[in-house]
Amino acid sequence: MSHAAKPFSYVLVLIHAVLIGWGVLGLVEYAYPAASLGLQNASFPPALQFLHFASVLVTGAVFLGGYLTRWRSTPFATVTMYAVLATICFIETVDFGAFGGGWTRFIPMTLEYVTYLGISAFLLRSSTMRRRFSRGA
């Protein structure tokens, strides 16, 4: 597993950089609806839209900033942000019908949760990640 851990950590850097971009673009569209980037969901209330994109941005920034500075709390802070994103996903799916209607709407939510759990396990248990974040401030 250790030979794949380092490349996977780079994939995580890329994913979280994309999250930062997505969060920024979502907040731009939230603040300036005329930008019309297609990221907002009209069935969600404005406060939920804001929380969604702000949380995506903060999640990306926490991981990427922590990774680059070797902040020792990065794994725990990132897992905490995943819990925030999972909660928002639950609200969007259950209360506002994200991903359509019927039971199939829970498939994307489940995949999102499994992804968060897998990445969280990697961040907390991988020797590569432990070494990276044991040297930080």
One Martini backbone bead per residue (centre of mass of N, CA, C, O) as a GRO file, in nm:
protein
  137
    1MET     BB    1   0.054   0.064  -0.017
    2SER     BB    2   0.295   0.273  -0.001
    3HIS     BB    3   0.338   0.305  -0.317
    4ALA     BB    4   0.038   0.452  -0.339
    5ALA     BB    5   0.031   0.689  -0.132
    6LYS     BB    6   0.176   0.922  -0.269
    7PRO     BB    7   0.000   0.953  -0.525
    8PHE     BB    8  -0.265   0.988  -0.361
    9SER     BB    9  -0.181   1.256  -0.229
   10TYR     BB   10  -0.182   1.409  -0.503
   11VAL     BB   11  -0.478   1.364  -0.563
   12LEU     BB   12  -0.578   1.519  -0.315
   13VAL     BB   13  -0.464   1.788  -0.398
   14LEU     BB   14  -0.629   1.814  -0.655
   15ILE     BB   15  -0.910   1.787  -0.537
   16HIS     BB   16  -0.882   2.037  -0.339
   17ALA     BB   17  -0.833   2.242  -0.561
   18VAL     BB   18  -1.106   2.200  -0.695
   19LEU     BB   19  -1.275   2.279  -0.449
   20ILE     BB   20  -1.186   2.568  -0.443
   21GLY     BB   21  -1.290   2.647  -0.722
   22TRP     BB   22  -1.586   2.565  -0.675
   23GLY     BB   23  -1.635   2.749  -0.432
   24VAL     BB   24  -1.573   3.016  -0.567
   25LEU     BB   25  -1.775   2.996  -0.802
   26GLY     BB   26  -2.027   2.959  -0.623
   27LEU     BB   27  -1.995   3.234  -0.472
   28VAL     BB   28  -2.005   3.412  -0.717
   29GLU     BB   29  -2.287   3.322  -0.810
   30TYR     BB   30  -2.427   3.400  -0.548
   31ALA     BB   31  -2.345   3.709  -0.556
   32TYR     BB   32  -2.364   3.681  -0.898
   33PRO     BB   33  -2.617   3.566  -1.083
   34ALA     BB   34  -2.525   3.670  -1.370
   35ALA     BB   35  -2.295   3.461  -1.411
   36SER     BB   36  -2.415   3.187  -1.471
   37LEU     BB   37  -2.266   2.871  -1.408
   38GLY     BB   38  -2.464   2.631  -1.292
   39LEU     BB   39  -2.433   2.572  -0.960
   40GLN     BB   40  -2.705   2.633  -0.880
   41ASN     BB   41  -2.997   2.539  -0.681
   42ALA     BB   42  -3.326   2.632  -0.690
   43SER     BB   43  -3.423   2.425  -0.448
   44PHE     BB   44  -3.240   2.594  -0.275
   45PRO     BB   45  -3.167   2.784  -0.034
   46PRO     BB   46  -2.953   3.041   0.003
   47ALA     BB   47  -2.811   2.943   0.266
   48LEU     BB   48  -2.736   2.662   0.154
   49GLN     BB   49  -2.566   2.757  -0.078
   50PHE     BB   50  -2.356   2.899   0.089
   51LEU     BB   51  -2.270   2.661   0.271
   52HIS     BB   52  -2.180   2.477   0.051
   53PHE     BB   53  -1.951   2.656  -0.083
   54ALA     BB   54  -1.799   2.729   0.176
   55SER     BB   55  -1.733   2.433   0.258
   56VAL     BB   56  -1.578   2.356   0.007
   57LEU     BB   57  -1.360   2.571   0.035
   58VAL     BB   58  -1.261   2.500   0.323
   59THR     BB   59  -1.182   2.211   0.269
   60GLY     BB   60  -0.966   2.269   0.058
   61ALA     BB   61  -0.796   2.470   0.231
   62VAL     BB   62  -0.728   2.290   0.468
   63PHE     BB   63  -0.578   2.073   0.315
   64LEU     BB   64  -0.381   2.236   0.138
   65GLY     BB   65  -0.256   2.408   0.362
   66GLY     BB   66  -0.172   2.166   0.541
   67TYR     BB   67   0.003   2.018   0.336
   68LEU     BB   68   0.209   2.253   0.274
   69THR     BB   69   0.270   2.302   0.606
   70ARG     BB   70   0.234   2.043   0.789
   71TRP     BB   71  -0.017   2.032   0.954
   72ARG     BB   72  -0.101   1.821   1.214
   73SER     BB   73  -0.436   1.877   1.191
   74THR     BB   74  -0.536   1.803   0.906
   75PRO     BB   75  -0.687   1.533   0.927
   76PHE     BB   76  -0.901   1.632   1.139
   77ALA     BB   77  -1.004   1.881   0.985
   78THR     BB   78  -1.093   1.728   0.731
   79VAL     BB   79  -1.292   1.534   0.864
   80THR     BB   80  -1.472   1.757   0.972
   81MET     BB   81  -1.546   1.869   0.688
   82TYR     BB   82  -1.677   1.610   0.590
   83ALA     BB   83  -1.907   1.621   0.795
   84VAL     BB   84  -2.027   1.877   0.685
   85LEU     BB   85  -2.075   1.779   0.394
   86ALA     BB   86  -2.257   1.539   0.475
   87THR     BB   87  -2.479   1.707   0.604
   88ILE     BB   88  -2.551   1.876   0.357
   89CYS     BB   89  -2.619   1.635   0.176
   90PHE     BB   90  -2.851   1.532   0.344
   91ILE     BB   91  -3.030   1.782   0.325
   92GLU     BB   92  -3.042   1.797   0.015
   93THR     BB   93  -3.163   1.508  -0.023
   94VAL     BB   94  -3.402   1.491   0.187
   95ASP     BB   95  -3.530   1.797   0.182
   96PHE     BB   96  -3.452   1.882  -0.155
   97GLY     BB   97  -3.396   1.654  -0.381
   98ALA     BB   98  -3.136   1.566  -0.448
   99PHE     BB   99  -3.094   1.360  -0.725
  100GLY     BB  100  -3.389   1.343  -0.704
  101GLY     BB  101  -3.608   1.087  -0.684
  102GLY     BB  102  -3.629   0.853  -0.477
  103TRP     BB  103  -3.400   0.606  -0.386
  104THR     BB  104  -3.163   0.688  -0.594
  105ARG     BB  105  -3.063   0.949  -0.441
  106PHE     BB  106  -2.876   0.772  -0.237
  107ILE     BB  107  -2.634   0.692  -0.407
  108PRO     BB  108  -2.458   0.953  -0.416
  109MET     BB  109  -2.448   0.985  -0.111
  110THR     BB  110  -2.305   0.717  -0.052
  111LEU     BB  111  -2.054   0.773  -0.225
  112GLU     BB  112  -1.967   1.019  -0.068
  113TYR     BB  113  -1.933   0.878   0.207
  114VAL     BB  114  -1.726   0.666   0.118
  115THR     BB  115  -1.514   0.869   0.036
  116TYR     BB  116  -1.476   1.004   0.309
  117LEU     BB  117  -1.395   0.745   0.461
  118GLY     BB  118  -1.149   0.668   0.290
  119ILE     BB  119  -0.987   0.929   0.323
  120SER     BB  120  -0.988   0.933   0.629
  121ALA     BB  121  -0.836   0.669   0.670
  122PHE     BB  122  -0.584   0.759   0.521
  123LEU     BB  123  -0.516   1.010   0.696
  124LEU     BB  124  -0.512   0.841   0.981
  125ARG     BB  125  -0.336   0.556   0.881
  126SER     BB  126  -0.119   0.649   0.709
  127SER     BB  127   0.219   0.667   0.707
  128THR     BB  128   0.251   0.898   0.510
  129MET     BB  129   0.065   1.098   0.663
  130ARG     BB  130   0.199   1.084   0.938
  131ARG     BB  131   0.470   1.191   0.847
  132ARG     BB  132   0.384   1.457   0.722
  133PHE     BB  133   0.218   1.558   1.003
  134SER     BB  134   0.459   1.526   1.227
  135ARG     BB  135   0.638   1.797   1.118
  136GLY     BB  136   0.453   2.008   1.210
  137ALA     BB  137   0.295   2.278   1.382
   0.00000   0.00000   0.00000
